Amino acid sequence: MMDKMMATLLESLHEATQRLEQAVAVKESNPDDWLAILDEREELIHQMQERFSAGSVLTEAQRVQLTQIYEVNQRLIPLIEGCKQGVQQQLNNLHRSKLAMNSYNEAGPNGYGAFFDRKK
């Protein structure tokens, strides 16, 4: 028996996965956009799990489609991790710069743009 609701959910999940792949592939894309798509996908997966709990089963074509979604996910994980590491590196650099700036700003007086280093 083919479950129309499951077919619709699976098609929506496939489409959302394709949109996520396109969004992540753009070099300067906004990770907030990714989060919106990931939230949408999470809701679709939750609905699919409810259908499975109710006794729905996948057809062979739906299993193939689910396998394709899985393969896209496997390609996306390293890309997202790379972006995450890049952002973490930027945060670390910003934190280091801020610490250096604060240590010199608290060092004491400066006169007319001249800098007096008291750390020696």
CSV table of C-alpha atoms in Angstrom, one decimal:
chain,number,residue,atom,x,y,z
A,1,MET,CA,0.0,0.0,0.0
A,2,MET,CA,1.5,3.3,-1.1
A,3,ASP,CA,1.2,6.1,1.6
A,4,LYS,CA,0.6,9.4,-0.2
A,5,MET,CA,1.6,11.4,2.9
A,6,MET,CA,4.9,9.6,3.2
A,7,ALA,CA,5.6,10.2,-0.5
A,8,THR,CA,4.9,13.9,0.0
A,9,LEU,CA,7.1,14.1,3.0
A,10,LEU,CA,9.9,12.3,1.3
A,11,GLU,CA,9.7,14.6,-1.8
A,12,SER,CA,9.7,17.6,0.5
A,13,LEU,CA,12.8,16.2,2.3
A,14,HIS,CA,14.5,15.6,-1.0
A,15,GLU,CA,13.8,19.1,-2.2
A,16,ALA,CA,14.9,20.7,1.1
A,17,THR,CA,18.1,18.6,1.0
A,18,GLN,CA,18.8,19.9,-2.6
A,19,ARG,CA,18.2,23.5,-1.4
A,20,LEU,CA,20.6,23.0,1.5
A,21,GLU,CA,23.3,21.6,-0.8
A,22,GLN,CA,22.9,24.6,-3.1
A,23,ALA,CA,23.1,27.0,-0.1
A,24,VAL,CA,26.2,25.4,1.3
A,25,ALA,CA,27.9,25.3,-2.1
A,26,VAL,CA,27.8,29.1,-2.3
A,27,LYS,CA,31.0,30.5,-1.0
A,28,GLU,CA,29.7,33.5,1.0
A,29,SER,CA,26.3,32.0,2.0
A,30,ASN,CA,24.8,32.9,5.3
A,31,PRO,CA,24.8,30.0,7.8
A,32,ASP,CA,21.5,31.3,9.2
A,33,ASP,CA,19.9,30.3,5.9
A,34,TRP,CA,21.3,26.9,6.4
A,35,LEU,CA,19.7,26.7,9.9
A,36,ALA,CA,16.3,27.5,8.5
A,37,ILE,CA,16.6,24.7,6.0
A,38,LEU,CA,18.0,22.3,8.6
A,39,ASP,CA,15.0,23.1,10.9
A,40,GLU,CA,12.6,22.4,8.0
A,41,ARG,CA,14.3,19.1,7.3
A,42,GLU,CA,14.3,18.1,11.0
A,43,GLU,CA,10.5,18.7,11.1
A,44,LEU,CA,10.0,16.6,7.9
A,45,ILE,CA,12.1,13.8,9.4
A,46,HIS,CA,10.0,14.0,12.6
A,47,GLN,CA,6.8,13.7,10.6
A,48,MET,CA,8.2,10.8,8.7
A,49,GLN,CA,9.1,9.0,11.9
A,50,GLU,CA,5.6,9.4,13.1
A,51,ARG,CA,4.3,7.8,9.9
A,52,PHE,CA,6.7,4.9,10.3
A,53,SER,CA,5.4,4.5,13.9
A,54,ALA,CA,1.9,4.4,12.5
A,55,GLY,CA,3.0,1.5,10.2
A,56,SER,CA,3.9,3.2,7.0
A,57,VAL,CA,6.5,1.4,4.8
A,58,LEU,CA,8.6,2.7,1.9
A,59,THR,CA,8.3,1.6,-1.7
A,60,GLU,CA,11.5,0.6,-3.5
A,61,ALA,CA,11.5,3.9,-5.4
A,62,GLN,CA,11.2,5.8,-2.1
A,63,ARG,CA,14.1,3.8,-0.6
A,64,VAL,CA,16.2,4.8,-3.6
A,65,GLN,CA,15.2,8.5,-3.1
A,66,LEU,CA,16.1,8.2,0.6
A,67,THR,CA,19.5,6.7,-0.3
A,68,GLN,CA,20.1,9.7,-2.6
A,69,ILE,CA,19.2,12.1,0.3
A,70,TYR,CA,21.7,10.2,2.5
A,71,GLU,CA,24.5,10.5,-0.1
A,72,VAL,CA,23.9,14.3,-0.3
A,73,ASN,CA,24.0,14.5,3.5
A,74,GLN,CA,27.4,12.7,3.4
A,75,ARG,CA,28.8,15.2,1.0
A,76,LEU,CA,27.4,18.2,3.0
A,77,ILE,CA,28.8,17.1,6.4
A,78,PRO,CA,32.5,17.8,5.6
A,79,LEU,CA,31.6,21.1,3.9
A,80,ILE,CA,29.6,22.4,6.9
A,81,GLU,CA,32.3,21.2,9.3
A,82,GLY,CA,34.9,23.1,7.2
A,83,CYS,CA,32.8,26.3,7.4
A,84,LYS,CA,32.4,25.7,11.1
A,85,GLN,CA,36.1,25.5,11.6
A,86,GLY,CA,36.7,28.6,9.6
A,87,VAL,CA,34.3,30.6,11.8
A,88,GLN,CA,35.9,29.2,14.9
A,89,GLN,CA,39.3,30.3,13.6
A,90,GLN,CA,38.0,33.8,13.0
A,91,LEU,CA,36.6,33.9,16.5
A,92,ASN,CA,39.9,32.8,18.0
A,93,ASN,CA,41.7,35.5,16.0
A,94,LEU,CA,39.2,38.1,17.1
A,95,HIS,CA,39.6,37.1,20.7
A,96,ARG,CA,43.4,37.2,20.5
A,97,SER,CA,43.3,40.7,18.9
A,98,LYS,CA,40.9,41.9,21.6
A,99,LEU,CA,43.2,40.6,24.4
A,100,ALA,CA,46.2,42.3,22.8
A,101,MET,CA,44.3,45.5,22.4
A,102,ASN,CA,43.1,45.5,26.0
A,103,SER,CA,46.5,44.8,27.4
A,104,TYR,CA,48.0,47.7,25.5
A,105,ASN,CA,45.1,50.0,26.2
A,106,GLU,CA,45.4,49.4,30.0
A,107,ALA,CA,49.2,50.0,29.8
A,108,GLY,CA,49.1,53.7,30.4
A,109,PRO,CA,49.3,57.0,28.8
A,110,ASN,CA,49.8,57.8,25.2
A,111,GLY,CA,50.5,61.3,23.9
A,112,TYR,CA,49.2,62.8,20.7
A,113,GLY,CA,49.0,59.5,18.9
A,114,ALA,CA,52.5,58.3,20.2
A,115,PHE,CA,52.5,55.0,21.9
A,116,PHE,CA,54.4,54.4,25.1
A,117,ASP,CA,55.1,50.7,25.7
A,118,ARG,CA,55.3,50.0,29.4
A,119,LYS,CA,55.4,46.2,29.0
A,120,LYS,CA,59.3,46.0,28.8
